[in-house]
GROMACS .gro file of C-alpha atoms in nm:
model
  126
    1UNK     CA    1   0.000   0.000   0.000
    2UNK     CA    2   0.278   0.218   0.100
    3UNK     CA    3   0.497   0.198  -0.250
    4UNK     CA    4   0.149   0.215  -0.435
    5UNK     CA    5   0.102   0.590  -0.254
    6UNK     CA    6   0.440   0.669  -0.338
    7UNK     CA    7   0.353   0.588  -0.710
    8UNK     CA    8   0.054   0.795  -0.728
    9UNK     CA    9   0.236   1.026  -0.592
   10UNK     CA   10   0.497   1.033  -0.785
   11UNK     CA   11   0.243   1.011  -1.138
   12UNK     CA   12   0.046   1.336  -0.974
   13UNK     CA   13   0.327   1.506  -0.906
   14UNK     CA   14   0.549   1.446  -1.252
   15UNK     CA   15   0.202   1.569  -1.412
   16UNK     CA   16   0.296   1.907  -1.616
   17UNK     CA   17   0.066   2.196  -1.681
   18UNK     CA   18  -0.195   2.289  -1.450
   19UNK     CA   19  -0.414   2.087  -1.687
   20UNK     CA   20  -0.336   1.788  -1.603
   21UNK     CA   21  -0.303   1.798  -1.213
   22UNK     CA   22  -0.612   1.697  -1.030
   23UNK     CA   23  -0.737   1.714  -0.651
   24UNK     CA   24  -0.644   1.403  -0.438
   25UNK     CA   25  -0.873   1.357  -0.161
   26UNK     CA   26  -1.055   1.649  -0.234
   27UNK     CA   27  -0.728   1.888  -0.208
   28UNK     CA   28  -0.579   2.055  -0.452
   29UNK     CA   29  -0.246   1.918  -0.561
   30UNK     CA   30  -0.108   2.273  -0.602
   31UNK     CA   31  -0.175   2.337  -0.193
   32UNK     CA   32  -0.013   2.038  -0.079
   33UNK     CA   33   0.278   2.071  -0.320
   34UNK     CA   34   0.495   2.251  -0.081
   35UNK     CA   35   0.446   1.982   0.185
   36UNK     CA   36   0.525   1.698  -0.063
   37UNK     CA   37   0.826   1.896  -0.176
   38UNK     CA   38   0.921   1.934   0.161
   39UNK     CA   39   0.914   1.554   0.275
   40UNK     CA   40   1.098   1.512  -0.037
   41UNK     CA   41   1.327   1.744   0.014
   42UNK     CA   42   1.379   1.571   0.404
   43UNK     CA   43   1.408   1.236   0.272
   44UNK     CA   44   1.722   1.021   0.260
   45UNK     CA   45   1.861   1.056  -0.091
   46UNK     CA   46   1.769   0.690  -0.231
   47UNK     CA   47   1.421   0.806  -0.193
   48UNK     CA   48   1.464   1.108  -0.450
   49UNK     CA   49   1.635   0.893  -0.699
   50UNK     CA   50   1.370   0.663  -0.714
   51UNK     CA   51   1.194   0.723  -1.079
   52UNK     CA   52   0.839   0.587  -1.157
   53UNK     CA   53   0.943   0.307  -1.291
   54UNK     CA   54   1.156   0.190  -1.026
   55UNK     CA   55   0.827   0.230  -0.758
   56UNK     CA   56   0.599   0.051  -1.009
   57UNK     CA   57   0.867  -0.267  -1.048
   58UNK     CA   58   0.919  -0.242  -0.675
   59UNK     CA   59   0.531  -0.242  -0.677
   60UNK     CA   60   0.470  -0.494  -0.866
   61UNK     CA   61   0.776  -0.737  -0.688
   62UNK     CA   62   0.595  -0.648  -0.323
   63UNK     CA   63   0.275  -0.768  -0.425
   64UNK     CA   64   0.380  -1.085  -0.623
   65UNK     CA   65   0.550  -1.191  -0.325
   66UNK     CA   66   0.253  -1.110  -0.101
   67UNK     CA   67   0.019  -1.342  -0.319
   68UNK     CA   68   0.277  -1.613  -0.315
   69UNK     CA   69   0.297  -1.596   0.070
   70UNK     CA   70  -0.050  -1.558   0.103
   71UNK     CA   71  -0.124  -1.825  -0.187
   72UNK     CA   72  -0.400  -2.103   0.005
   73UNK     CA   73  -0.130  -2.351   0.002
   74UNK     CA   74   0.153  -2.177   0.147
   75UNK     CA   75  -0.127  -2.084   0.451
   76UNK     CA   76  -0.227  -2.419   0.510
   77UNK     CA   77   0.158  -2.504   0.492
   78UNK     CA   78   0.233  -2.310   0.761
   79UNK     CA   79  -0.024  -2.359   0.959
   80UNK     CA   80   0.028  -2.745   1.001
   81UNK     CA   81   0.386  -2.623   1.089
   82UNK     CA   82   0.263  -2.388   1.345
   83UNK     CA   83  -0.059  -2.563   1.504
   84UNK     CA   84  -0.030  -2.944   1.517
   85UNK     CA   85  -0.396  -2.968   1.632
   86UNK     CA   86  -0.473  -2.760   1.291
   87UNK     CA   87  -0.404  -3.149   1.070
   88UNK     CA   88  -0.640  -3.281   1.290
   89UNK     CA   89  -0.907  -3.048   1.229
   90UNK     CA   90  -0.783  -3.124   0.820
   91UNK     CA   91  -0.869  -3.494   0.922
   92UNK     CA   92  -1.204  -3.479   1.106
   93UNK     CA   93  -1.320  -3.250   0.768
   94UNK     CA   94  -1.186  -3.484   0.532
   95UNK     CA   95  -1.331  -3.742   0.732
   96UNK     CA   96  -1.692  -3.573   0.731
   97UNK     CA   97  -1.674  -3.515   0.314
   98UNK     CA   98  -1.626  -3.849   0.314
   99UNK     CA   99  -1.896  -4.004   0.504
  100UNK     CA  100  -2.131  -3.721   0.305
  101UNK     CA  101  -2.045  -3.838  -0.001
  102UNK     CA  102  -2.112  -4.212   0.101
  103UNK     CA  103  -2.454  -4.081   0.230
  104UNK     CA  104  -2.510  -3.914  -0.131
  105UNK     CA  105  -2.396  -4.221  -0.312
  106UNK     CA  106  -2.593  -4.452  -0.073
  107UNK     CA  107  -2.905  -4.228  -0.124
  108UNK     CA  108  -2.848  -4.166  -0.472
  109UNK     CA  109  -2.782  -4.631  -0.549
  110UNK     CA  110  -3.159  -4.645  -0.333
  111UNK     CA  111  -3.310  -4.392  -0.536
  112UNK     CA  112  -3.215  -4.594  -0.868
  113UNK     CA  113  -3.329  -4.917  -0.723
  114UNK     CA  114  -3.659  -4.719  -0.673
  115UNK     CA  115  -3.670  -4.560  -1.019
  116UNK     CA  116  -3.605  -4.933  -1.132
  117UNK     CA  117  -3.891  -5.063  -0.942
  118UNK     CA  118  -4.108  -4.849  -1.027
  119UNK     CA  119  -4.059  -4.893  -1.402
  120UNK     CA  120  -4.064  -5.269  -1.369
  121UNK     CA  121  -4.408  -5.232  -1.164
  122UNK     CA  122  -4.526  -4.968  -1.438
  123UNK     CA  123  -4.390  -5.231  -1.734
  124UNK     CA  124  -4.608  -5.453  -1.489
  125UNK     CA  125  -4.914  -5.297  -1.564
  126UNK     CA  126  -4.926  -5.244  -1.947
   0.00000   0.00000   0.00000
């Protein structure tokens, strides 16, 4: 969130011609210019050479590598690492799917057996 501010930032700010610059927030960008300017201006040099593209491939790098931590798998990785009563839980679900789906099959094998019935009793009674 942080380096995507500092983009927008950065795209308001590098706008040229009055134009193009718009309010942020409801603020003109020409009031809080001198404020920007001045945390700028305070900032440790790295942060001034920074262009555009730099934030936008640091951007981009940041939130890859928060969807790959945050990726389903990687989550239930870790938390089997972290809470051993957390497989468990995995286990008594798994185990419930399963005896749902043997219900379901169960239900759905009586169900045909009726359906069969029925159209022998109907073939029955022509």
């Amino acid at each position: 969130t942080f380096l995507m501010r500092v983009e927008e930032n950065q795209m308001e700010f590098q706008a040229e011609g009055e134009g193009k610059r718009k309010a942020a927030s409801g603020i003109s960008l020409d009031a809080i210019a001198p404020i920007f300017h001045q945390i700028m201006q305070d900032a440790p040099s790295e942060v001034n050479m920074v262009s555009l593209e730099d934030l936008q491939t640091m951007s981009a790098a940041v939130e890859k590598a928060f969807n790959e931590i945050t990726d389903e798998t990687i989550s239930h990785l870790a938390l089997l690492r972290l809470q051993p009563s957390y497989l468990e839980r995995l286990i008594n679900e798994m185990q419930d799917l399963k005896r749902q789906a043997d219900r379901a099959g169960t239900k759905a094998f009586e169900f045909n057996a009726s359906i069969h019935q029925a159209d022998n009793e109907l073939i029955g009674l022509q």
